[in-house]
Short mmCIF file of C-alpha atoms in Angstrom, two decimals:
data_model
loop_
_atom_site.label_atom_id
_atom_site.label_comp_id
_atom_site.label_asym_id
_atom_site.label_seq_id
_atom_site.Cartn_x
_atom_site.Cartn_y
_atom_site.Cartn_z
CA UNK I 1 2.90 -1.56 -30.24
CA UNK I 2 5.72 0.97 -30.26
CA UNK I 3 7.42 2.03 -27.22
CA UNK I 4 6.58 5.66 -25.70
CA UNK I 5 9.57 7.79 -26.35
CA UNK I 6 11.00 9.85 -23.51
CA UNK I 7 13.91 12.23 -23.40
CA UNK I 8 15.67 12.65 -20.25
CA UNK I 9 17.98 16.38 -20.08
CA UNK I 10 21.24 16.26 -19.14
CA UNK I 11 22.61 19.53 -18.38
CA UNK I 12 25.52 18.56 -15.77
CA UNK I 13 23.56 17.98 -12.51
CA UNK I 14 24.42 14.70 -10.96
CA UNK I 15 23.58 11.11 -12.63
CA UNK I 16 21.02 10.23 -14.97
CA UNK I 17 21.97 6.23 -14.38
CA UNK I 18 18.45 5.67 -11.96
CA UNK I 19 16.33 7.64 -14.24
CA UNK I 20 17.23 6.30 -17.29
CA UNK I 21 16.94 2.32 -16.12
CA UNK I 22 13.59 2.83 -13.97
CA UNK I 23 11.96 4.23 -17.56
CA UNK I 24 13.09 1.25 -19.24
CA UNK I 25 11.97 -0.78 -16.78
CA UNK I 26 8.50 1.60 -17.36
CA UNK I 27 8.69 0.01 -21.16
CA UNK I 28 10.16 3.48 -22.62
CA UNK I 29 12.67 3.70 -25.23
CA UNK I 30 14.96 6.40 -23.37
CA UNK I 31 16.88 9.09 -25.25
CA UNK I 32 19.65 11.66 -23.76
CA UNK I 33 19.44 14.89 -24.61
CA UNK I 34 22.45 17.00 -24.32
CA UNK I 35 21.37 20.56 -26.45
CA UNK I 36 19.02 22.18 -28.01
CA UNK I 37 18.26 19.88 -31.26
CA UNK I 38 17.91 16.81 -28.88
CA UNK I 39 15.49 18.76 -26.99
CA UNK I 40 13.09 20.12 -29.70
CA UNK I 41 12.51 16.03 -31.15
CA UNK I 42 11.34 15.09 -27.97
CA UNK I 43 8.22 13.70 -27.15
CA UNK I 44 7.94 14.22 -23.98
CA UNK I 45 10.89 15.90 -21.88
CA UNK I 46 12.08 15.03 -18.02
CA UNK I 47 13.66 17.72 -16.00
CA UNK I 48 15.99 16.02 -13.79
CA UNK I 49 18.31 18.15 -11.41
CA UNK I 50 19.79 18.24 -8.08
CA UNK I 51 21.35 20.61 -5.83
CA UNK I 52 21.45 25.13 -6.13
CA UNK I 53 18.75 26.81 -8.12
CA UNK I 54 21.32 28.94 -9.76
CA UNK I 55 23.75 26.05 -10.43
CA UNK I 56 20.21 24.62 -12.66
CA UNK I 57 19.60 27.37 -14.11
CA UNK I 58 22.96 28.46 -15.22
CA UNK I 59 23.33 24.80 -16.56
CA UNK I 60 19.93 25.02 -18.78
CA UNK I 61 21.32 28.34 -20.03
CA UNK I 62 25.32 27.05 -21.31
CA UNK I 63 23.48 23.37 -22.52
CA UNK I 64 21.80 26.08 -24.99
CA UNK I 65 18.26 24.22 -23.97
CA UNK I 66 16.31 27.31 -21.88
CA UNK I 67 14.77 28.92 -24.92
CA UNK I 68 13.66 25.49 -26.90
CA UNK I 69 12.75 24.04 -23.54
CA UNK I 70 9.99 27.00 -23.01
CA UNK I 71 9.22 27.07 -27.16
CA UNK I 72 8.12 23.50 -26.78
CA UNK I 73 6.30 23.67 -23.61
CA UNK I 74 4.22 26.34 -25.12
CA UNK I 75 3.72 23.59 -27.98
CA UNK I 76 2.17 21.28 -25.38
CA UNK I 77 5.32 18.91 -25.03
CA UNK I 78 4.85 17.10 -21.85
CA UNK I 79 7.58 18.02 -19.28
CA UNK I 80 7.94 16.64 -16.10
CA UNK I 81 10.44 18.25 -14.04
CA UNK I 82 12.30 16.31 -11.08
CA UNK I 83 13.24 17.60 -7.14
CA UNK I 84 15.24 20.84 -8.88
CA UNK I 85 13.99 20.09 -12.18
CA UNK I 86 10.45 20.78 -10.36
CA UNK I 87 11.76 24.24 -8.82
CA UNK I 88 13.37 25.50 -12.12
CA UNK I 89 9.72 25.55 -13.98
CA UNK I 90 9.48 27.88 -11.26
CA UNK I 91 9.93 32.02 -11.74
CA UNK I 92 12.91 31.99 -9.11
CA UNK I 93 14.31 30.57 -5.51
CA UNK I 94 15.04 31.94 -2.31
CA UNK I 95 18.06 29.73 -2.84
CA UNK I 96 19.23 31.94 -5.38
CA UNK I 97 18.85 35.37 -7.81
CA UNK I 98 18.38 34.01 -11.21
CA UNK I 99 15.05 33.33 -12.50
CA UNK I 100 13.82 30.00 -13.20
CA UNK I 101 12.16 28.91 -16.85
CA UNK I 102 8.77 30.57 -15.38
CA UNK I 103 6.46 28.02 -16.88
CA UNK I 104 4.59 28.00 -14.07
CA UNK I 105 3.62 30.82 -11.62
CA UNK I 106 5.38 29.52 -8.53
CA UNK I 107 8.58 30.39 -6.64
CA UNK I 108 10.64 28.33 -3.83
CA UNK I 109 11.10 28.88 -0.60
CA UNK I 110 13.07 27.66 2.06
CA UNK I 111 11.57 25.02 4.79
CA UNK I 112 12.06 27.15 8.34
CA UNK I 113 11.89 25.65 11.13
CA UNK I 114 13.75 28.12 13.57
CA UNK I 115 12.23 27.23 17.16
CA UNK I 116 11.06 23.99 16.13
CA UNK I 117 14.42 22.17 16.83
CA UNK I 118 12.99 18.90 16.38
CA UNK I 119 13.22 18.99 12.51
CA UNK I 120 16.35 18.73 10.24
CA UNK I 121 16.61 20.67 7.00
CA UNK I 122 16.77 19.34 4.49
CA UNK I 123 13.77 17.24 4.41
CA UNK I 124 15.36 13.54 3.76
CA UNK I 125 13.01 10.72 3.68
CA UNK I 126 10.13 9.27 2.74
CA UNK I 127 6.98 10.53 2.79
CA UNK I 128 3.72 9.71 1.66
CA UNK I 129 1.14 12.10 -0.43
CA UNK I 130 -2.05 13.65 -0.82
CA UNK I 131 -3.71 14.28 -3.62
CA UNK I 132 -5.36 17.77 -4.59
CA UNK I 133 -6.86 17.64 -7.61
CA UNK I 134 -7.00 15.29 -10.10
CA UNK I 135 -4.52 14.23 -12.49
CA UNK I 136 -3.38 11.87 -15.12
CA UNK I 137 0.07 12.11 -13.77
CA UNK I 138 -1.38 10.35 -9.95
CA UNK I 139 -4.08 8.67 -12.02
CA UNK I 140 -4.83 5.06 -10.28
CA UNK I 141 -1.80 5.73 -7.28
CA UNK I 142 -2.28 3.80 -4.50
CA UNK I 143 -3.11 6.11 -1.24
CA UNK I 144 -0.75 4.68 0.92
CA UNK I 145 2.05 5.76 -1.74
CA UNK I 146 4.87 6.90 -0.86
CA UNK I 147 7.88 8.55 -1.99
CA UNK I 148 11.74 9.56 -1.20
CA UNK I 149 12.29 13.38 -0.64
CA UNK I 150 15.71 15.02 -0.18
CA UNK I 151 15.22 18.92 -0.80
CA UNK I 152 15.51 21.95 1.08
CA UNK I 153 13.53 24.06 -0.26
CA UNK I 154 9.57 23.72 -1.72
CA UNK I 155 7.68 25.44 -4.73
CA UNK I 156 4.66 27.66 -3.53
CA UNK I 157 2.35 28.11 -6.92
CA UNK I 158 0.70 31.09 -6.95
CA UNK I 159 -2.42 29.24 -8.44
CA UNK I 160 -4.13 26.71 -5.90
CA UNK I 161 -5.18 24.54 -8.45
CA UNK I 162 -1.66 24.03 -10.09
CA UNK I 163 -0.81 22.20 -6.83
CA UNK I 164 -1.67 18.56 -7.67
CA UNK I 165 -0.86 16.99 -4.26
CA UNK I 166 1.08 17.87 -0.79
CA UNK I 167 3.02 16.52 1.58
CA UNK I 168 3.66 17.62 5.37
CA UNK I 169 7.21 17.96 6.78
CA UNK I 170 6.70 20.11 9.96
CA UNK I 171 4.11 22.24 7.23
CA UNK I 172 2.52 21.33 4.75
CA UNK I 173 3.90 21.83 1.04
CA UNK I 174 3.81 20.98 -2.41
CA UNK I 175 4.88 17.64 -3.33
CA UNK I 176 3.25 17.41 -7.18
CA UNK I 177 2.48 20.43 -9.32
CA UNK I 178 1.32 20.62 -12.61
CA UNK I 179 -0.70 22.83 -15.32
CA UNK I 180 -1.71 21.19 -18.87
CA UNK I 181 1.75 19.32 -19.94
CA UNK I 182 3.73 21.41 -17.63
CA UNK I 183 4.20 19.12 -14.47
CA UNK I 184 6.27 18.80 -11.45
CA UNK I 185 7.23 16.50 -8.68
CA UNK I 186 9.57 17.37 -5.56
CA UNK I 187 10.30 13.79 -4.80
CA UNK I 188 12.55 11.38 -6.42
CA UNK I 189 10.81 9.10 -8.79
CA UNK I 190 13.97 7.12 -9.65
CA UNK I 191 14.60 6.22 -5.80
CA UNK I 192 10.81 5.26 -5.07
CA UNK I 193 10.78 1.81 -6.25
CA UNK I 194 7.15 0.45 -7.18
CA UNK I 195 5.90 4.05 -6.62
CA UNK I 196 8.33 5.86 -8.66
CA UNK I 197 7.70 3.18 -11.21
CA UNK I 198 3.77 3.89 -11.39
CA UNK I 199 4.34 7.75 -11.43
CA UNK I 200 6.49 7.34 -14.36
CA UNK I 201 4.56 5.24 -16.33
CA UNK I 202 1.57 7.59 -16.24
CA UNK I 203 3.79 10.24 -17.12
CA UNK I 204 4.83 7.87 -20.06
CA UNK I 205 0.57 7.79 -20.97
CA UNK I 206 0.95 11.53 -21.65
CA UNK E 1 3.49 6.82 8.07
CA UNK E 2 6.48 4.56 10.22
CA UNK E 3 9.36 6.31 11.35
CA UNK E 4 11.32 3.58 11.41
CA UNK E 5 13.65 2.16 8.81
CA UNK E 6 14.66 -1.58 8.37
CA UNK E 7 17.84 -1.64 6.09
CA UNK E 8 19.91 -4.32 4.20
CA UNK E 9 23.36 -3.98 4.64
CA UNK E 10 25.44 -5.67 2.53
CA UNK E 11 29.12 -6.42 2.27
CA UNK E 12 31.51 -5.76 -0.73
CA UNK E 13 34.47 -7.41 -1.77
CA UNK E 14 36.22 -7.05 -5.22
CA UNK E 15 33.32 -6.33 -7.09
CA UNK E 16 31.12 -9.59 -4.98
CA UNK E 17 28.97 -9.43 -2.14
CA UNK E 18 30.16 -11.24 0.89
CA UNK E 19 28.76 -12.41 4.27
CA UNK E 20 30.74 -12.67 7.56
CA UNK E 21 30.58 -14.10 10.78
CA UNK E 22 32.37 -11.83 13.69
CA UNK E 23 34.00 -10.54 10.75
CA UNK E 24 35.72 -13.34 9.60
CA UNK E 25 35.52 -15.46 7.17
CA UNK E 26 33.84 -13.89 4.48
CA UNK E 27 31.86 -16.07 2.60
CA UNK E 28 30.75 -15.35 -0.88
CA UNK E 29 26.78 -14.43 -1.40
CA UNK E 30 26.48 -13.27 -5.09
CA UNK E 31 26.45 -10.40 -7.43
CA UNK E 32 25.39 -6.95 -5.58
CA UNK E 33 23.85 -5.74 -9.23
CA UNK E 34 21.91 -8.75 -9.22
CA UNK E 35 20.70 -8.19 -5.04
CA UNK E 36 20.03 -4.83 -5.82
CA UNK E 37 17.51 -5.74 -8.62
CA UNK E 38 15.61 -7.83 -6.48
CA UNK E 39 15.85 -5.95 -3.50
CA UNK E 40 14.32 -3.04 -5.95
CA UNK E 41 11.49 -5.72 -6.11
CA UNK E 42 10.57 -5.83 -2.38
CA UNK E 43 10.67 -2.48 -2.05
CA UNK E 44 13.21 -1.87 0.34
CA UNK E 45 13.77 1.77 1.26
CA UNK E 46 17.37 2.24 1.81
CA UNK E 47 20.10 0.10 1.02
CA UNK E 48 23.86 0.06 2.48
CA UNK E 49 26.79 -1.21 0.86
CA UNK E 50 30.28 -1.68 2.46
CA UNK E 51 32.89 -2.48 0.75
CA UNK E 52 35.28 -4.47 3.66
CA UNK E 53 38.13 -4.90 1.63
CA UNK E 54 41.60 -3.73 2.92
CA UNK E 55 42.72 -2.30 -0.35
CA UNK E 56 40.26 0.26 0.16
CA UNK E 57 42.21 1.83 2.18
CA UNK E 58 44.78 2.55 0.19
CA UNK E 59 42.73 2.58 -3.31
CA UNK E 60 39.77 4.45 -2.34
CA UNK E 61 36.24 3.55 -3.23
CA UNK E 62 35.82 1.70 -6.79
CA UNK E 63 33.40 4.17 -8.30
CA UNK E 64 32.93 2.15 -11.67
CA UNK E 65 30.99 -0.50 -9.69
CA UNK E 66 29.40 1.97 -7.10
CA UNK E 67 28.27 3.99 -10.15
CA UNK E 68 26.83 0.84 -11.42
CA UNK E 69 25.17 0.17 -8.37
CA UNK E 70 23.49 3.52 -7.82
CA UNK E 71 22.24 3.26 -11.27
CA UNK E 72 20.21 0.16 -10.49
CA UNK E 73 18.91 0.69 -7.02
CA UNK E 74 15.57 2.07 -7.39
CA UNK E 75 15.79 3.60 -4.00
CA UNK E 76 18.42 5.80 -1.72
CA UNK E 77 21.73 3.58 -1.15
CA UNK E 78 24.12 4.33 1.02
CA UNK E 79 28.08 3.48 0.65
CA UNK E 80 31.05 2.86 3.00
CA UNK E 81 34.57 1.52 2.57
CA UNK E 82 37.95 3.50 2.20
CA UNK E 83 36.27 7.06 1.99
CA UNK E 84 39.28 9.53 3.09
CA UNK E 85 38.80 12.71 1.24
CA UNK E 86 36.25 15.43 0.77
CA UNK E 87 36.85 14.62 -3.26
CA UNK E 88 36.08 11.26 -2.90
CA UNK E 89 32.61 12.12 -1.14
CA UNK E 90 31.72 14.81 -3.83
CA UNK E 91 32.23 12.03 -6.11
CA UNK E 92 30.20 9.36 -4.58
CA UNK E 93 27.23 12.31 -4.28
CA UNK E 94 27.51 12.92 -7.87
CA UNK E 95 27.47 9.29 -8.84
CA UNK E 96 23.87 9.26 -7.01
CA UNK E 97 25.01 7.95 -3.72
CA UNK E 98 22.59 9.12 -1.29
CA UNK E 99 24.33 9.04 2.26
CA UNK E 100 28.44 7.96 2.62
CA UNK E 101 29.67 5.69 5.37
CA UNK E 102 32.65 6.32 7.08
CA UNK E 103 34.66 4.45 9.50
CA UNK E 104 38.50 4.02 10.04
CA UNK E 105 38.94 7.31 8.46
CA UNK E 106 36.48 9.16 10.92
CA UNK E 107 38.53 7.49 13.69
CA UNK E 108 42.00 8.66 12.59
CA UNK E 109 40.92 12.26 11.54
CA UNK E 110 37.97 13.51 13.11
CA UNK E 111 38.20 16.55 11.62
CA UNK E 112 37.30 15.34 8.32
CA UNK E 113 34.10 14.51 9.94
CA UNK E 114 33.02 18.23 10.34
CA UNK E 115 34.68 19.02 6.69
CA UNK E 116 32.11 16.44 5.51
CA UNK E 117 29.11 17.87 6.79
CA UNK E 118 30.19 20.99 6.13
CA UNK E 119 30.28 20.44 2.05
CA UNK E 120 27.43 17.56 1.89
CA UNK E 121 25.72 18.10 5.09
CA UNK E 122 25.03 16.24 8.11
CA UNK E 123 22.17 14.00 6.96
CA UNK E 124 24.43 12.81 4.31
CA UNK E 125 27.04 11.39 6.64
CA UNK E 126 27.08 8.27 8.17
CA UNK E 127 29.60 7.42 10.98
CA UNK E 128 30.16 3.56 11.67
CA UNK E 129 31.19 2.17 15.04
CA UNK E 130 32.27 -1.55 14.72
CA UNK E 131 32.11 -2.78 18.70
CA UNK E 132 33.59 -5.47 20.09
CA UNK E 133 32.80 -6.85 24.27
CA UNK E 134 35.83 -7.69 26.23
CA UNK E 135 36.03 -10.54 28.58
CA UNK E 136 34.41 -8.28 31.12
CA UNK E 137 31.77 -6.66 29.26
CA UNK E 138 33.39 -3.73 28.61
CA UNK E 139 32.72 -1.96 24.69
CA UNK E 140 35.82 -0.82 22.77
CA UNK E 141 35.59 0.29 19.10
CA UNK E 142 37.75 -1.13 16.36
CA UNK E 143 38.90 0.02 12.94
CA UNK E 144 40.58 -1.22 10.16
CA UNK E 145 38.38 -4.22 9.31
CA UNK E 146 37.94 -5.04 13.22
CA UNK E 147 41.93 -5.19 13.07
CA UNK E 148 43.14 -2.22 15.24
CA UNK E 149 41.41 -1.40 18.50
CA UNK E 150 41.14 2.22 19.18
CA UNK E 151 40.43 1.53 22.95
CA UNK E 152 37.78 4.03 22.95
CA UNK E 153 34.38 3.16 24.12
CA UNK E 154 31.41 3.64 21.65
CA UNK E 155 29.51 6.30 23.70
CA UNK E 156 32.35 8.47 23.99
CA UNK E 157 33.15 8.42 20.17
CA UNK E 158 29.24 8.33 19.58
CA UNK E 159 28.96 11.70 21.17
CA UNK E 160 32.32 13.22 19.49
CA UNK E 161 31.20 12.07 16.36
CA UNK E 162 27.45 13.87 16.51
CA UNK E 163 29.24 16.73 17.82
CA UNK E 164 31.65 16.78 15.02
CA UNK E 165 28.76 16.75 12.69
CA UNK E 166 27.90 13.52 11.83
CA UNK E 167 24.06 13.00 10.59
CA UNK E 168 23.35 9.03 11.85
CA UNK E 169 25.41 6.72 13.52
CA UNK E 170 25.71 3.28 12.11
CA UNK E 171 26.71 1.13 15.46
CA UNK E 172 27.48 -2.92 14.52
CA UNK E 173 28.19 -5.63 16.89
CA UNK E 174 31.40 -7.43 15.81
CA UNK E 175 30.77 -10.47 18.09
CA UNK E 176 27.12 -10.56 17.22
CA UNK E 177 27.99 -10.35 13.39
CA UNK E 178 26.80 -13.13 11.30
CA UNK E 179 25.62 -15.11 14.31
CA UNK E 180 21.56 -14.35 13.94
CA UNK E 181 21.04 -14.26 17.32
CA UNK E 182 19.82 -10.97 18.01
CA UNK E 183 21.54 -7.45 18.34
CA UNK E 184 23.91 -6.44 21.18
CA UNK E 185 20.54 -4.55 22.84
CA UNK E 186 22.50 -3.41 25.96
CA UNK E 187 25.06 -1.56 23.20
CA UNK E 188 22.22 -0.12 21.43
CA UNK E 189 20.59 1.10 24.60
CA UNK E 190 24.01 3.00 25.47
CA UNK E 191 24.35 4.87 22.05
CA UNK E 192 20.87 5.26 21.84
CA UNK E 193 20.80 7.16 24.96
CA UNK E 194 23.31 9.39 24.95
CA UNK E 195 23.05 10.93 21.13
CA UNK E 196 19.98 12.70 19.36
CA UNK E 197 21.20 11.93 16.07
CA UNK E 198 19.46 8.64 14.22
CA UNK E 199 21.48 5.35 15.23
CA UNK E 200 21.23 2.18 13.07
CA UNK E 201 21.55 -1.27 15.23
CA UNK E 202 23.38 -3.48 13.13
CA UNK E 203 25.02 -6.83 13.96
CA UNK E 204 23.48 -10.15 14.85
CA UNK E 205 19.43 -9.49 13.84
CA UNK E 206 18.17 -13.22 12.89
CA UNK E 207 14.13 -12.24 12.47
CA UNK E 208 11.74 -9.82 12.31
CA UNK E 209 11.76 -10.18 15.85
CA UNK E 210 14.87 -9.06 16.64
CA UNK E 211 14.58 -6.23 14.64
CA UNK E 212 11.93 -5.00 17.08
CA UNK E 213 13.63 -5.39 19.77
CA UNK E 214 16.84 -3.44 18.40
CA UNK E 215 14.00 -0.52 17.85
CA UNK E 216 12.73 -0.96 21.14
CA UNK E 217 16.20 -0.54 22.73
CA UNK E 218 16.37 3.15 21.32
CA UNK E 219 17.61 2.47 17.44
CA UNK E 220 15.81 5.23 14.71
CA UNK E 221 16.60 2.55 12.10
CA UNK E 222 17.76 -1.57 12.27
CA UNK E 223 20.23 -3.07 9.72
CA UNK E 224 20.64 -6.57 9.10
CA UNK E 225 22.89 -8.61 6.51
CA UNK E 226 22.42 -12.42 7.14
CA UNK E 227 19.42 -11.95 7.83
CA UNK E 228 18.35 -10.43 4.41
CA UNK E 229 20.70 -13.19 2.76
CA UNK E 230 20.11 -16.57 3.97
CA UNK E 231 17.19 -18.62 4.59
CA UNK E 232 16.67 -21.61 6.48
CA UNK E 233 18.86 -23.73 8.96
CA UNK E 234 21.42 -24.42 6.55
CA UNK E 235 22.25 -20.54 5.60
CA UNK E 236 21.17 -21.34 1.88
CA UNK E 237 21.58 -18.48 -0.10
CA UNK E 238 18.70 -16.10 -0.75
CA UNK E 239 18.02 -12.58 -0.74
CA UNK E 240 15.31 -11.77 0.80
CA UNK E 241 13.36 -9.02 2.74
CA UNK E 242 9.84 -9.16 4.76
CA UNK E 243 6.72 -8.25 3.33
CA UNK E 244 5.93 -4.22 3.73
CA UNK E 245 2.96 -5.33 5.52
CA UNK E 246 4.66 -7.96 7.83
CA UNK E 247 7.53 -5.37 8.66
CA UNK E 248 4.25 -2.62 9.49
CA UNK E 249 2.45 -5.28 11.40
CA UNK E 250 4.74 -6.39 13.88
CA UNK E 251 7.15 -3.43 14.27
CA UNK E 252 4.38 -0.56 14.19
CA UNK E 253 3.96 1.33 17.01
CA UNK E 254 7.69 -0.02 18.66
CA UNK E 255 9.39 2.87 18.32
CA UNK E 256 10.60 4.24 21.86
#
């Protein structure tokens, strides 16, 4: 039996290393892609992406990779997008004014906890998560899961039912999203050991 | 969901990991690729690395083996050893390196401190206190690989440092270092009291026990290095790390 095939973007933001060995360790054969060709022969696609909104989306637009990105998504490739790779599926950010790839109907916002001294922004830790609706992406995850967050800001979706599962940090917010291939996760797969690991190989199912 | 943290901390020395005792003597443990991989396995939830050679402090961090290193940990890892410039921690971020360490070089320029948090932020940055007890049971912090004394006492520089920015305070026993016989509690207690920011016992933890007890004294998080890499009597090599549910069993419900 073949290996699943999984292409993980790299448009500039921070290092792939993590991702790349926890998805062989997931039994994937791992590809890189770097523009817009390697992007439209994936299978399925992971968003990776840390720090500002406009920093991602200004690196999607000069790897050439926004337009084929949302052309395939609308084919039904599977995308999984990861901490800022989550928030750029979004329409936009508080964090910044450009507007994300809008596949889905969501936006970020900033965790605020003026008079609540008590908690630190950003939100670094781990932190487990509850489940919304179903979904093959949490299929068979254990409930005391648990996974490592490091973000500042969260994705509200404007549809209740793209909101897979939550986590609290002072409020509650969205910790998986997802609609049809188009999914999301604010966490860090690639730093959540045996968690990560199951995550990833459902998303490898897909 | 625990608050608390229980974290390996590991020594680095050209490229191997080492083991101490009252920082001395380092004594050679293995290959930190090869720890990390089966620390990945027990599902450890932060790792720390510190590279203790000298030549750090003139060469820097070695970022080909640190890149290496972040690429294999399958959770957040944290790195110290001869970080002096704001470039260098943009660097280590970059490579994937979750939280840096710093130590002599927070000593002999504060102000890099608040420069730090500044660019990275706070709850990236790590400040490490190595302590050592006088004769008369008084606490002075060293630098340089536990070779200069600064004369300072740890609460003082614990409270400059959080006011200077720093996010957690790594504080580690010198004399308790490598022994197993439990952390300097009364050290703890002092830090612990006197900052709001997270502080990380470290130094001297030689069970599970112990690692209660450093929570108990007021520690956010406990460290431990021989603990995690010998077994037995006879210090035989092998990393290891409690069961999740052993670690949630006995150390539940401790935090002060």
């Amino acid at each position: 039996m073949s290996k699943p095939r999984v292409t993980v973007l790299k448009y500039g933001l921070g290092n792939l290393g993590s991702m790349v060995n926890m998805l062989m360790r997931a039994g994937a054969q791992v590809e890189i892609a770097e523009n817009a060709t390697d992007v439209r022969s994936a299978e399925r696609l992971i968003l990776p992406g840390v720090g500002a909104f406009d920093a991602g989306v200004m690196a999607l637009q000069t790897s050439g990779v926004h337009d084929v990105i949302c052309e395939r998504a609308g084919a039904g490739l599977p995308i999984l997008g990861v901490c800022l790779g989550m928030q750029l599926l979004g329409r936009a950010s508080e964090e910044g004014n450009l507007g994300g790839l809008g596949l889905l109907d969501a936006a970020c916002v900033k965790f605020d906890f003026s008079g609540d001294t008590e908690l630190q922004v950003p939100h670094m830790g781990w932190s487990t998560i509850h489940a919304r609706h179903p979904s093959e992406l949490l299929d068979g995850l254990l409930e005391q899961s648990r996974f490592y967050f490091v973000h500042s800001y969260h994705l509200v979706c404007k549809n209740k039912e793209d909101v897979l599962a939550s986590s609290v940090y002072g409020r509650e917010f969205n910790a998986v999203v997802g609609r049809e291939n188009i999914m999301g996760v604010q966490f860090h797969p690639e730093k959540s050991h045996r968690f990560g690991l199951a995550l990833l190989q459902n998303f490898l199912k897909l | 969901m625990a608050g608390y943290r229980v974290i390996p901390c590991l020594l680095l020395q050209q490229g191997g990991l080492y083991k101490t005792r009252q920082f001395r003597n380092p004594s050679y443990v293995g290959d930190p690729i090869n720890a990390v991989r089966i620390l990945n396995e027990k599902e450890v939830d932060e790792l720390v690395f510190l590279d203790i050679d000298p030549v750090r402090h003139v060469r820097g961090p070695d970022f080909e083996l640190i890149k290496d290193i972040t690429s294999e940990a399958f959770m957040p890892f944290a790195y110290g050893g001869g970080i002096r410039t704001i470039d260098q921690v943009k660097r280590l971020i970059e490579l994937g390196v979750e939280k840096v360490v710093l130590n002599s070089s927070a000593l002999e320029k504060p102000e890099l401190v608040t420069e730090i948090a500044a660019t990275v932020g706070a709850s990236s940055l790590v400040v490490s206190l190595d302590v050592r007890r006088s004769l008369l049971g008084q606490y002075s912090v060293w630098m340089r690989s536990a070779e200069v004394n600064t004369r300072n006492n740890p609460v003082d520089l614990a409270v400059q440092m959080e006011r200077l920015g720093a996010g957690e305070l790594l504080v580690t026993s010198i004399d308790r270092d490598g022994m197993m016989n439990g952390y300097d509690l009364k050290l703890v207690e002092q830090v612990a009291s006197k900052v709001k920011i997270p502080v990380v016992a470290n130094g001297g933890a030689g069970s599970v026990h112990d690692l209660g007890e450093g929570l108990r004294a007021g520690a956010s998080a406990v460290a431990a290095g021989s603990l995690f890499v010998y077994h037995g009597k006879h210090r035989a090599v092998l990393i290891n790390y409690p069961n999740r549910q052993v670690i949630d069993t006995l150390l539940e419900g401790i935090q002060a």
